[in-house]
Coordinates of C-alpha atoms and ligand atoms in Angstrom, one line a residue:
X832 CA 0.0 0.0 0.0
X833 CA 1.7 3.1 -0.6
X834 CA 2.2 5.8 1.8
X835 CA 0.3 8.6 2.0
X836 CA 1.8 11.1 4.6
X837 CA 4.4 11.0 7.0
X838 CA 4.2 13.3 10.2
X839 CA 5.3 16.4 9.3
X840 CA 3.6 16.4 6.3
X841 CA 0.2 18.2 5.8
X842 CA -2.7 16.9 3.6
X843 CA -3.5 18.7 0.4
X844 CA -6.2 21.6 0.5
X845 CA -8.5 20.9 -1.7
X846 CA -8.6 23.3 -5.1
X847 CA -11.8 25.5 -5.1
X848 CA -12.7 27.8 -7.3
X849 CA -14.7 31.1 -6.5
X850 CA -15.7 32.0 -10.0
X851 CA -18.6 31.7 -12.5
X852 CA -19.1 32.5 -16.0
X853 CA -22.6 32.9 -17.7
X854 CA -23.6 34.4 -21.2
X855 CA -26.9 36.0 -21.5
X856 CA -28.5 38.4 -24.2
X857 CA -28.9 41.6 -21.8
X858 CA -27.4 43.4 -19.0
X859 CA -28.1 42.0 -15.8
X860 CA -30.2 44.3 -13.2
X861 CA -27.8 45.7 -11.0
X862 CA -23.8 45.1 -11.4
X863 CA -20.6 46.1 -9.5
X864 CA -19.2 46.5 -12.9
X865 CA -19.9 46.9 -16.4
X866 CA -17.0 45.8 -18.7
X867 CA -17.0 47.0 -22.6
X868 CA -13.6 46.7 -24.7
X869 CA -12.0 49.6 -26.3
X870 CA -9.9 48.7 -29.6
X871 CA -6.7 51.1 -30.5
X872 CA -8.2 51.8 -34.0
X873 CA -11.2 52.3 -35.8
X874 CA -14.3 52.8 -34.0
X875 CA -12.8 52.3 -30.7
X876 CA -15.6 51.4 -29.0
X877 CA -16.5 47.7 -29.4
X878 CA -20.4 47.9 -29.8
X879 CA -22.7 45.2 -28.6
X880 CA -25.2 46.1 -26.3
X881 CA -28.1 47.0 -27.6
X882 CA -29.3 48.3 -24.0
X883 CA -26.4 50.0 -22.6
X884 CA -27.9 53.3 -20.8
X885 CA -27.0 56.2 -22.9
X886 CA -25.5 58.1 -20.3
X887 CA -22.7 55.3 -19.7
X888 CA -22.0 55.3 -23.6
X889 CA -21.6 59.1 -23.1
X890 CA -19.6 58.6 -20.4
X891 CA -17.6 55.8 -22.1
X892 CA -16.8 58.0 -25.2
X893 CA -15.8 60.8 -23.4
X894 CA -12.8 58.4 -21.3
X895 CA -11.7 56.9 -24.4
X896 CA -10.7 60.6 -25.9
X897 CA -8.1 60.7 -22.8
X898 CA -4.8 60.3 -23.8
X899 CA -3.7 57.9 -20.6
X900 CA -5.9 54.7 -22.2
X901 CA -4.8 53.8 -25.4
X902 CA -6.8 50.1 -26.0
X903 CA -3.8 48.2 -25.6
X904 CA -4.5 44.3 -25.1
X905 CA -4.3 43.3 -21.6
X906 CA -4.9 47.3 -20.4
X907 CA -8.3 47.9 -18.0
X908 CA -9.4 51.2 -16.7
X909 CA -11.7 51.5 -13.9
X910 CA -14.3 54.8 -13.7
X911 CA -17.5 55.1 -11.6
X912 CA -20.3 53.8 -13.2
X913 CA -24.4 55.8 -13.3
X914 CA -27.5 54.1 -11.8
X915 CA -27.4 50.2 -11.2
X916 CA -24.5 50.0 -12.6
X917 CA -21.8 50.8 -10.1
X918 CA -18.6 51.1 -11.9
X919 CA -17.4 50.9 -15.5
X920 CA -13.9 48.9 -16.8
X921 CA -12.8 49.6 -19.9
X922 CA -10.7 46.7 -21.1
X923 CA -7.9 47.2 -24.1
X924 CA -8.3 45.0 -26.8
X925 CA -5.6 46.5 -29.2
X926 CA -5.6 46.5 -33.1
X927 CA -9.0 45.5 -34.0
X928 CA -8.1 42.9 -36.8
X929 CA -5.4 41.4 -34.8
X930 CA -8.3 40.8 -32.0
X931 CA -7.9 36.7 -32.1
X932 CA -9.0 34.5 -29.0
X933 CA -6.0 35.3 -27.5
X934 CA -6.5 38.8 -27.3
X935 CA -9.8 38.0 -25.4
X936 CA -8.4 35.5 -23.3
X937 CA -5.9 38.4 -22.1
X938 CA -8.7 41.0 -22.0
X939 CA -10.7 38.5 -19.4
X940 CA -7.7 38.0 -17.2
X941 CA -6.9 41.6 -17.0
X942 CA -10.7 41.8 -15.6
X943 CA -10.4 38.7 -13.4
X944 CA -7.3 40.4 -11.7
X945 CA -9.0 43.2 -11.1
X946 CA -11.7 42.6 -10.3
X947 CA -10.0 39.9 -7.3
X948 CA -8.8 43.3 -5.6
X949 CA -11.9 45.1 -5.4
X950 CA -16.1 44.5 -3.7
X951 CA -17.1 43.3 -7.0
X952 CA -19.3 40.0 -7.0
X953 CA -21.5 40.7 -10.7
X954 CA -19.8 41.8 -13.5
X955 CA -21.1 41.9 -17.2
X956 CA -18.9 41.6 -20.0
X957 CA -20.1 43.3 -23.3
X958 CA -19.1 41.1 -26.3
X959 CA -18.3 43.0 -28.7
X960 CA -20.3 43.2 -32.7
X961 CA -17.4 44.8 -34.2
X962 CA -15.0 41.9 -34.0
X963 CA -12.1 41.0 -36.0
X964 CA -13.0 39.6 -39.5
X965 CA -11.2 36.6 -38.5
X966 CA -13.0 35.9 -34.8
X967 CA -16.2 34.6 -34.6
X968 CA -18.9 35.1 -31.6
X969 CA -18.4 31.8 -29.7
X970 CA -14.3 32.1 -30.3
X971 CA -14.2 35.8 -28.6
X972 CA -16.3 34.4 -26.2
X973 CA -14.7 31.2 -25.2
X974 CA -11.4 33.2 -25.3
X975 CA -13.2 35.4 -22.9
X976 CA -14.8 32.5 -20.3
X977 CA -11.3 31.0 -20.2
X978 CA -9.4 34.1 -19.7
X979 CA -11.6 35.1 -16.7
X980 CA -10.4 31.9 -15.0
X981 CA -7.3 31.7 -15.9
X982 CA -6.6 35.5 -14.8
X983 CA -8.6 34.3 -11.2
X984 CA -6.4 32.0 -10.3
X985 CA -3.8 32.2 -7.4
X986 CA -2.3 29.8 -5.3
X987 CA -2.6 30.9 -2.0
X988 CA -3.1 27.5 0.0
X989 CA -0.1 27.7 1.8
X990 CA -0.1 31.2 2.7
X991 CA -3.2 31.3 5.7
X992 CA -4.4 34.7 6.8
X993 CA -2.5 35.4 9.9
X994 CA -4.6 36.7 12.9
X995 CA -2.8 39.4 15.1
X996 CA -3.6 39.3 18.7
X997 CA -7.2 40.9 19.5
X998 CA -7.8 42.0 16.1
X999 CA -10.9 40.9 15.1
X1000 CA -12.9 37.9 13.2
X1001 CA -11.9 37.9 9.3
X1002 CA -15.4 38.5 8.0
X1003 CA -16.4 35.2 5.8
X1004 CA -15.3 35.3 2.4
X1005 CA -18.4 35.9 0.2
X1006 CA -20.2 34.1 -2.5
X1007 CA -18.4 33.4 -6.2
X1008 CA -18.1 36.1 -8.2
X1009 CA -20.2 35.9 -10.9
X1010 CA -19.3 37.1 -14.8
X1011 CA -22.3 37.4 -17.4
X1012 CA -20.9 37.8 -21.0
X1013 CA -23.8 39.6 -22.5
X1014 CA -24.0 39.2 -26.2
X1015 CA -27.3 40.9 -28.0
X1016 CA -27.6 40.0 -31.2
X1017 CA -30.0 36.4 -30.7
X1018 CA -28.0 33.9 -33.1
X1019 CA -24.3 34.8 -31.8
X1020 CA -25.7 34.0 -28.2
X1021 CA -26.9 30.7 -29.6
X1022 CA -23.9 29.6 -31.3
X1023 CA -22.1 31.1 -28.1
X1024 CA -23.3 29.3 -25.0
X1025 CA -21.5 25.9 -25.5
X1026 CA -18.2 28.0 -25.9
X1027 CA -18.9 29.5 -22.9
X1028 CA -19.4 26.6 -21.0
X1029 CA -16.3 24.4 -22.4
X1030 CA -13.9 27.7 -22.1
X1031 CA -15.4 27.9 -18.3
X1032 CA -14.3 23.9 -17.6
X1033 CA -11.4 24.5 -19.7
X1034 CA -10.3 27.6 -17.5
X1035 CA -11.1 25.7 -14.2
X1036 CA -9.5 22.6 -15.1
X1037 CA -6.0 24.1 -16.1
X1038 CA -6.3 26.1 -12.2
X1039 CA -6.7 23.0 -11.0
X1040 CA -3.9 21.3 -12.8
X1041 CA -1.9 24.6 -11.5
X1042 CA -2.5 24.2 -8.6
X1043 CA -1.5 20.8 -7.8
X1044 CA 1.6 21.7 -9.6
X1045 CA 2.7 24.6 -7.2
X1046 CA 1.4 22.4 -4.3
X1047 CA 5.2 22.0 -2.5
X1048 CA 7.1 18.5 -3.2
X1049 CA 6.6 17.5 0.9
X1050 CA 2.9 17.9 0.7
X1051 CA 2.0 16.8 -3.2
X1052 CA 4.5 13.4 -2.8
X1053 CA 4.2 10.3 -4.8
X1054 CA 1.5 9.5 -2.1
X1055 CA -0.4 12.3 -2.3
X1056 CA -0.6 12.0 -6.0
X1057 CA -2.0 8.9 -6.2
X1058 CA -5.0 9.8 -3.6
X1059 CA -5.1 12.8 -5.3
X1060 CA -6.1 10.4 -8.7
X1061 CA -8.3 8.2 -6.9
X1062 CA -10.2 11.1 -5.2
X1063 CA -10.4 13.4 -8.6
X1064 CA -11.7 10.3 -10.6
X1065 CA -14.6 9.5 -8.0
X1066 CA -15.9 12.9 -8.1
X1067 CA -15.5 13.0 -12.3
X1068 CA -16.4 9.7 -13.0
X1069 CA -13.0 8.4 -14.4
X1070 CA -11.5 4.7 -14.0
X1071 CA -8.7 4.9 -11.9
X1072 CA -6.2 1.8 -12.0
X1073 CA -2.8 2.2 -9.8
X1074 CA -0.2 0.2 -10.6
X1075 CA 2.1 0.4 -7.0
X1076 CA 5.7 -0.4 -6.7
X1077 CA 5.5 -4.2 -6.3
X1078 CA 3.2 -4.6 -9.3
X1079 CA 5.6 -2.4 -11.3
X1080 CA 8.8 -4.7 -10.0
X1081 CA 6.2 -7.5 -11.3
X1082 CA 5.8 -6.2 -14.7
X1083 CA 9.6 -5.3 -15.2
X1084 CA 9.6 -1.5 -14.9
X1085 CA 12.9 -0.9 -13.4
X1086 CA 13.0 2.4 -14.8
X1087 CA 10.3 4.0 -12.8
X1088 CA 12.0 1.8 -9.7
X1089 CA 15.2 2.8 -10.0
X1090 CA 14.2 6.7 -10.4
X1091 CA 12.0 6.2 -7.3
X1092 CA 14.7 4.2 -5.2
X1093 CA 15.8 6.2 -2.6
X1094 CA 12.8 8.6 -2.2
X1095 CA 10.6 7.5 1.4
X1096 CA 7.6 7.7 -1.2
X1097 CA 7.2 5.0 -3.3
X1098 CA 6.9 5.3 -7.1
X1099 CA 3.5 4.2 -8.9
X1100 CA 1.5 4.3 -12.2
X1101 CA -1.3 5.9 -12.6
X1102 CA -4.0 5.1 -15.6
X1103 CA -7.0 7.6 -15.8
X1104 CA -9.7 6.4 -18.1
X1105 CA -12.2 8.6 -19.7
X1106 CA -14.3 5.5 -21.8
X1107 CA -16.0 8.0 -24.4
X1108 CA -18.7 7.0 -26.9
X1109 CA -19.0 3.5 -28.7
X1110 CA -16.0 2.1 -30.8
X1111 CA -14.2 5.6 -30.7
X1112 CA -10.8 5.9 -30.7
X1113 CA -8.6 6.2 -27.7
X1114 CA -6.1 9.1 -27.4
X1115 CA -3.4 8.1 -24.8
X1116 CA -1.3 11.1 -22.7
X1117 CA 1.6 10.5 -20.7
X1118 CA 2.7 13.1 -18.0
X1119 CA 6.0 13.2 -16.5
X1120 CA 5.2 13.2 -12.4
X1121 CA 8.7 13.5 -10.7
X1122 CA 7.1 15.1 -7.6
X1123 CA 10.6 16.6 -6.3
X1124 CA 13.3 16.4 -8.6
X1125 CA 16.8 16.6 -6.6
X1126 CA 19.4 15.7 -9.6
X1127 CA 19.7 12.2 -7.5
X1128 CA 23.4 11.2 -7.1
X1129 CA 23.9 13.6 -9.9
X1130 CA 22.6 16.6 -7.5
X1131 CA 22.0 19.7 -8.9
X1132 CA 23.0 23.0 -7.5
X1133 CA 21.4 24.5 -5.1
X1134 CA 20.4 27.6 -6.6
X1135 CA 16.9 27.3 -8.1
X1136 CA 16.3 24.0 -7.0
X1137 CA 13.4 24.6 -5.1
X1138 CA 11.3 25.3 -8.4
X1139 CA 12.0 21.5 -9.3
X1140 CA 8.4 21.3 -7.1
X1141 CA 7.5 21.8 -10.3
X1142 CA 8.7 18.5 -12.3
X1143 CA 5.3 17.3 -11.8
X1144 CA 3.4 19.6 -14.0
X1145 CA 3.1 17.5 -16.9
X1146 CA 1.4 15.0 -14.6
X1147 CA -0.8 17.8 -13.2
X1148 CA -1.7 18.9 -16.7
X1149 CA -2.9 15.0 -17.3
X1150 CA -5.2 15.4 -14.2
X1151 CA -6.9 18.5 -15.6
X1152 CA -7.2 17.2 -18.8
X1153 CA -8.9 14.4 -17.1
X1154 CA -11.4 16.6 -15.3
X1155 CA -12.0 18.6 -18.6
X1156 CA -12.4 15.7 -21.0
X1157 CA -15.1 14.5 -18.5
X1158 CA -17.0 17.5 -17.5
X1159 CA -17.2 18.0 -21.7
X1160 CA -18.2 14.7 -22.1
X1161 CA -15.8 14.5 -25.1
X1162 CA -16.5 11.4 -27.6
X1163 CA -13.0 9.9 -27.4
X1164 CA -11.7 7.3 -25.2
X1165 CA -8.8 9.3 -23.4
X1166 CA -6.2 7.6 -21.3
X1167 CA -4.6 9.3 -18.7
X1168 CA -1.0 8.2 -17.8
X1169 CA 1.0 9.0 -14.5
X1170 CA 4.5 7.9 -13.8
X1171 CA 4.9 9.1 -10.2
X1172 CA 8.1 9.3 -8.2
X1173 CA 10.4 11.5 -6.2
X1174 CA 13.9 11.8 -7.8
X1175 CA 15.7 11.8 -4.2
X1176 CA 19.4 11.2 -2.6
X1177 CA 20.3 8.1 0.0
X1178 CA 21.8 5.2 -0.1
X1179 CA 19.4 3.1 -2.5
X1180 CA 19.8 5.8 -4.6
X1181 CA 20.1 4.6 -7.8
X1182 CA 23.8 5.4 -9.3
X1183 CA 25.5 6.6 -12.1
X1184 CA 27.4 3.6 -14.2
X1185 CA 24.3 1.6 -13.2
X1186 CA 22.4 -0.6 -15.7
X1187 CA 18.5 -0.7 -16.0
X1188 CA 16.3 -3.0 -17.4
X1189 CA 13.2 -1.1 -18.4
X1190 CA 9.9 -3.0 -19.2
X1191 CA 10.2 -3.3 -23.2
X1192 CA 13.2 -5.2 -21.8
X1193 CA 15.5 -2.6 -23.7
X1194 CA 18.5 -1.4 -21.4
X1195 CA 20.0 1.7 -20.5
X1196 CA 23.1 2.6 -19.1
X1197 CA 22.7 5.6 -16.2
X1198 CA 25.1 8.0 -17.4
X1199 CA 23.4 10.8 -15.3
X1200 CA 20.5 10.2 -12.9
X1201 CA 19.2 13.6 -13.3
X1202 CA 18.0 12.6 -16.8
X1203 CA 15.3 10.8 -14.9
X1204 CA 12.0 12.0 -16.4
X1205 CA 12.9 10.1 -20.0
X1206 CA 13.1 6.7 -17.6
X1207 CA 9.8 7.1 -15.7
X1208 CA 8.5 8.3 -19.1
X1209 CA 9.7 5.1 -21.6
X1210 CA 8.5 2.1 -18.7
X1211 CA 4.8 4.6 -18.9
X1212 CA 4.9 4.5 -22.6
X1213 CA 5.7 1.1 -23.5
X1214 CA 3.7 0.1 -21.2
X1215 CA 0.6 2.2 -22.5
X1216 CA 1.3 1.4 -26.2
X1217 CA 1.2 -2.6 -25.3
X1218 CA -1.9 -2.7 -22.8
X1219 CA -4.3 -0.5 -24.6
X1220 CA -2.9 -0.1 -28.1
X1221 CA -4.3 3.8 -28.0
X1222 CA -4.7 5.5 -31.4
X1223 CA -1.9 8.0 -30.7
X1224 CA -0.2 9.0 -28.0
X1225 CA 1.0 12.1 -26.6
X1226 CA 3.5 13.1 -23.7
X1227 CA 4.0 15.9 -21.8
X1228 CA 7.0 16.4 -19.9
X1229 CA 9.5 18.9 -18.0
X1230 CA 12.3 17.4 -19.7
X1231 CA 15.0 19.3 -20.4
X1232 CA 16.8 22.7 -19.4
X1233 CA 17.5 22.7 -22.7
X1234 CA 14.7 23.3 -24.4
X1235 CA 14.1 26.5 -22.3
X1236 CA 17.8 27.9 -23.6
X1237 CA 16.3 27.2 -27.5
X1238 CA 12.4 28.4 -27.1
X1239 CA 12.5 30.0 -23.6
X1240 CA 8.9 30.6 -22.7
X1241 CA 6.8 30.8 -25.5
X1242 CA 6.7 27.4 -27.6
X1243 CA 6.9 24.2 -26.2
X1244 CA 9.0 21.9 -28.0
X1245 CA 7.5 19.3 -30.3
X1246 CA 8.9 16.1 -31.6
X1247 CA 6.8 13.7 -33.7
X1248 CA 7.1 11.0 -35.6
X1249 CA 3.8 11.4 -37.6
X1250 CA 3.4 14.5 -39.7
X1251 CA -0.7 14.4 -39.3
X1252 CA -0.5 14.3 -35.2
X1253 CA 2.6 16.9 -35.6
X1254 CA 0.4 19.0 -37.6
X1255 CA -3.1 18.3 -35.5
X1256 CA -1.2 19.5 -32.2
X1257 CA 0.5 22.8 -34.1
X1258 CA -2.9 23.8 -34.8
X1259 CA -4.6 23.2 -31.3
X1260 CA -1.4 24.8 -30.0
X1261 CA -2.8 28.1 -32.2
X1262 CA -5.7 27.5 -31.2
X1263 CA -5.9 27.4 -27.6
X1264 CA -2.3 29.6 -26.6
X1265 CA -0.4 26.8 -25.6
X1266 CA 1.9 27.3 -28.9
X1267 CA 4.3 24.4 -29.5
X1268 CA 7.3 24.4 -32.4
X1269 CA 8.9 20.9 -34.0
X1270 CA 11.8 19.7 -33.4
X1271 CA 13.4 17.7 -35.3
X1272 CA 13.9 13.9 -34.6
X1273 CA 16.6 12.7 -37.3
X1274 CA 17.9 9.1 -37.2
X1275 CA 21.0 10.9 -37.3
X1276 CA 20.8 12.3 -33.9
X1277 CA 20.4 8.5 -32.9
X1278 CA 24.0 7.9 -31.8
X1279 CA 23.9 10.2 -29.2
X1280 CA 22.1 8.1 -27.2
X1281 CA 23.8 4.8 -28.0
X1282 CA 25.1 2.8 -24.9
X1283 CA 28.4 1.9 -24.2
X1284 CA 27.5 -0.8 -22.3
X1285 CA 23.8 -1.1 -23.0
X1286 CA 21.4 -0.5 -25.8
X1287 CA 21.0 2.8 -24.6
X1288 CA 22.3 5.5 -22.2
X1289 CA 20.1 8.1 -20.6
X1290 CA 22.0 11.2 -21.5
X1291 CA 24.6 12.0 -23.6
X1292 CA 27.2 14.5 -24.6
X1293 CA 26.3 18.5 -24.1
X1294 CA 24.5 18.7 -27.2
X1295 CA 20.7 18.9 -28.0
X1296 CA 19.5 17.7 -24.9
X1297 CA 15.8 18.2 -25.9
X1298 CA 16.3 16.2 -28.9
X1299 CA 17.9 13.4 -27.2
X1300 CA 15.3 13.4 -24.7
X1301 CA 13.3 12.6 -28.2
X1302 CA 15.4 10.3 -29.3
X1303 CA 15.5 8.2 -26.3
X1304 CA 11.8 7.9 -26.2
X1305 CA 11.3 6.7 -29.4
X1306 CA 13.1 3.6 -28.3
X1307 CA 9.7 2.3 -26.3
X1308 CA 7.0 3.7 -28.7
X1309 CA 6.5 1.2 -31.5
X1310 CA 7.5 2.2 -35.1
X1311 CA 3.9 2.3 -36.2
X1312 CA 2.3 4.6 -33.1
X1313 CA 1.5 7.7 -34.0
X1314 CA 3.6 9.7 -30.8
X1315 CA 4.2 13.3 -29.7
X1316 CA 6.2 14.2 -27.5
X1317 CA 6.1 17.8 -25.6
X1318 CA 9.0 18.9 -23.9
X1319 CA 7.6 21.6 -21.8
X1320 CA 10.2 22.7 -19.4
X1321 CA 10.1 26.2 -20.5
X1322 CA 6.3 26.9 -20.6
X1323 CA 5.0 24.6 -17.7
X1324 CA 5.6 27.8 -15.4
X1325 CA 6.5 31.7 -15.7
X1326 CA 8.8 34.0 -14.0
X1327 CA 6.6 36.7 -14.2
X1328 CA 3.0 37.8 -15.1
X1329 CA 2.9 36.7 -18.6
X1330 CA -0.8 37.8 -21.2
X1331 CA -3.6 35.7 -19.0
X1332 CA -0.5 33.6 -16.7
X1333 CA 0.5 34.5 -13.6
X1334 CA 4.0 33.8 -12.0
X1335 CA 4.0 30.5 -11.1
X1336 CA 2.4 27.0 -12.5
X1337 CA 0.6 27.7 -16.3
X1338 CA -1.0 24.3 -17.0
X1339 CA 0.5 24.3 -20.5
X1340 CA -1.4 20.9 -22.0
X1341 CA -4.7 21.2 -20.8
X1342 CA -6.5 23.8 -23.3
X1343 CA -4.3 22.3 -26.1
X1344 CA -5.0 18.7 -25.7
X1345 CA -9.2 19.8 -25.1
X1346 CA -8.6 21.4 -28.1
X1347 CA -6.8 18.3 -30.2
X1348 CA -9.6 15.9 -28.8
X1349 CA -12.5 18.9 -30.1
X1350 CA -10.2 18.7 -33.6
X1351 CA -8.9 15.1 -33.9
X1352 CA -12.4 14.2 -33.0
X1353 CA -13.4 10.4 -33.8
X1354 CA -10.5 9.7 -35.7
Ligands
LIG2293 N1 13.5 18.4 -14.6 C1 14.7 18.6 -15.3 C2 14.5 19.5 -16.5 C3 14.3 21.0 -16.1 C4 15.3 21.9 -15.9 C5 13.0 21.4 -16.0 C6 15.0 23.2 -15.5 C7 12.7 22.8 -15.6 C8 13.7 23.6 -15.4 C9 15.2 17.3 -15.9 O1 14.9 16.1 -15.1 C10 16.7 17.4 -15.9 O2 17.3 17.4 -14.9 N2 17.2 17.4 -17.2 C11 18.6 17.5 -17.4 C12 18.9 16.4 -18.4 C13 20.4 16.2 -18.6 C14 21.0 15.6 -17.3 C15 20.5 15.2 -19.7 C16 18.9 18.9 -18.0 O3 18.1 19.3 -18.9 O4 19.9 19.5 -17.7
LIG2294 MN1 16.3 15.8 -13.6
LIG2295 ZN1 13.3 16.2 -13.9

């Protein structure tokens, strides 16, 4: 049975989130705020409610002559409102034509932010008429549903309000806040509502998936991760199977073992299943769950090592994708794939020089056990691609430094070995912001990860590390399986405030892999 906790170790808090999103064809009676977008050119003004008081669109077109607010994208600017209305944002939604779901995916974070530091529980978002020739309705509003949870998210769990000495009671939090997009004209609203609904799950489920990723390494352990599974899939209606250490030894996957050794946590497997509608095709994704990743023998340096809390995010990004693919009720079969364990130092550590016989019974010489994400990852995949033969099958992992040096924070790195899933996952990337750029994956990058003294090693010389991370995973995905892999080590989190993603965890993978199940469809 794994372990679940150790003393000093408290349990998870469980992820809540304290915002709504509704779309509706007029403004609501009484709002703390009235929100209508302001391009940089043109018109200005974004029209689209029919009703809006005269006196605000006075008011409104008075502001917008200032010099100080200019429409940027991501810009608000906050003026007392007239009647019912208590206050009006203006929200910057730059150069009309360049006005893409993005755009209003920023737009609705910049309101969710501030909107979290102010008395505001009802807010109405105007969707604007005028819109880009290129954005439809149910796009800008999507891009708006998920950019108002994305930009309410914080992870605060471990930081409790502190209660001085005789001060008073915190009064209660209050109710959710509440965001109406209103959208007038009677056929966009139609085609609109759905979008609403999937970019609200979407939104919620990447928060979710961020904030199990920032949840520290001592609290969100190999343990905690697996309950956490369990727990999730009850509540969203998910088949959960655990494959725990001794079932792993039984099935031969000495990679995950040996990466797991030394840590007090066990190591486990984790298999999510969403089953989908009759005879439809199963879409397999892998997530690279190294809970705490310490180098191993191999340590890394001190400096910055506390963000390697983070080595779990393409894990955390297969649990929200979980949630989502649920809660949408998505036609596909979709397998969700953990390989869980804490990449730690003592003496069962496993050792550089060592030899490992992974599951596909391939071996690898450990030439550096810090390049431990590829061995969890190739016992997950092989594993996967035997048991369920999926259709395709994707993973997502915090792989490399290197792939932050070549991309940095922008793309995720790509590597495929089928031009159609390349392709598919490029244009979801688009689609939903989580951009990703191939890599390539020539046979002639294949002797860089030739063993010496086994069929393979795990990392070779200083030269593109994200390709050999590639390269090396290949090796336990048969020829035939269509395969991605995402090496997102540079987008997984951000150092600062970055369009609708704030410092911290980003849940790159969710909204893209929603939106290659919405594209690959039955296929
Ligand atoms: N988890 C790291 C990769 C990483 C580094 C993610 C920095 C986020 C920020 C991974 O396990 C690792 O240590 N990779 C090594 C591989 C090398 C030893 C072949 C790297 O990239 O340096
Ligand atoms: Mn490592
Ligand atoms: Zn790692």
């Amino acid at each position: 049975m794994a372990k679940t906790s150790t003393g000093s170790t408290p349990a998870p808090i469980p992820f809540e989130q304290r915002v709504r999103v509704e779309a509706a064809a007029k403004i609501p009676p009484a709002l703390d705020a009235l929100v209508l977008g302001v391009y940089e050119d043109g018109d200005r003004v974004a029209q689209g409610a029919a009703d809006l008081p005269e006196e605000l669109r006075l008011l409104v077109e008075e502001i917008i002559k200032l010099p100080d607010f200019k429409g940027k994208p991501g810009a608000v600017h906050n003026v007392p409102g007239r009647g019912t209305i208590k206050r009006v944002v203006l929200a910057g939604l730059g150069k009309r034509d360049q006005a893409d779901a993005d755009v209003f995916r920023w737009a609705g974070a910049a309101v969710a932010r501030l909107v979290r530091g102010l008395e505001i529980h009802r807010c109405g978002l105007v969707l604007p008429g005028n819109l880009a020739p290129g954005t439809s309705a149910p796009v800008a509003a999507r891009g708006l549903a998920e950019g108002i949870l994305l930009g309410a998210h914080a992870y605060e769990q471990m930081k409790p309000a502190v209660k001085k000495p005789g001060a008073a009671e915190k009064k209660p939090a209050t109710g959710p806040v509440l965001f109406t997009i209103i959208i007038s004209e009677p056929q966009a609203l139609r085609d609109s509502m759905e979008p609403v609904r999937a970019g609200a799950i979407v939104g919620e489920a990447t928060n979710y998936a961020r904030t199990l990723a920032s949840t520290p390494g001592n609290v969100m352990h190999p343990g905690a991760v697996v309950a956490e599974a369990r727990r999730m899939a009850r509540e969203f209606n998910l088949k959960c199977t655990v494959i725990d250490a001794a079932e792993a030894k039984k099935l031969g996957m000495n990679g995950l073992l040996a990466v797991g050794e030394a840590s007090a946590y066990p190591p486990a497997l984790v298999i999510l299943e969403h089953t989908g509608g009759r005879g439809a095709k199963t879409l397999a994704v892998v997530g690279k769950t190294v809970t705490f990743d310490t180098g191993g023998i191999s340590i890394k340096p001190a400096a910055d090592m506390d963000a390697m809390k983070y080595d779990k995010c393409g894990g955390m990004a297969v649990l929200g994708l979980m949630r989502a693919v649920s809660q949408l009720r998505l036609p596909n079969r979709v397998l969700g794939v953990l390989p869980i364990a804490e990449n730690a130092v003592g003496g069962k550590a496993y050792r550089p020089g060592g030899s490992v016989t992974m599951a596909n019974g391939k071996t690898v010489e450990i030439t550096n056990t810090d390049a431990e994400g590829r061995l969890i990852l190739a016992d997950a995949l092989s594993y996967v691609c035997q048991t369920y033969q999926p259709r395709a099958v994707v993973d997502m992992a915090t792989l490399t430094g290197g792939v932050i040096v070549a991309l940095g924070g922008v793309y995720g790195g790509l590597f495929s070995n089928n031009d159609e899933l390349a392709q598919a996952l490029e244009k979801a990337g688009q689609a939903s912001g989580d951009w990703l750029w191939r890599l390539p994956l020539h046979p002639r990058y294949e002797p860089l990860m030739e063993g010496y003294h086994a069929n393979l090693q795990n990392s070779g010389i200083r030269e593109a590390h994200p390709v050999q991370g590639g390269i090396f995973l290949q090796h336990f995905v048969p020829a035939d399986m269509p395969w991605a892999h995402l090496d997102i080590a540079g987008v997984a989190t951000t150092k600062k405030e970055d369009r609708y993603i704030s410092k911290g965890a980003s849940g790159f993978g969710v909204r893209l892999l929603v939106r290659l199940l919405e594209d690959y469809g039955e296929r």
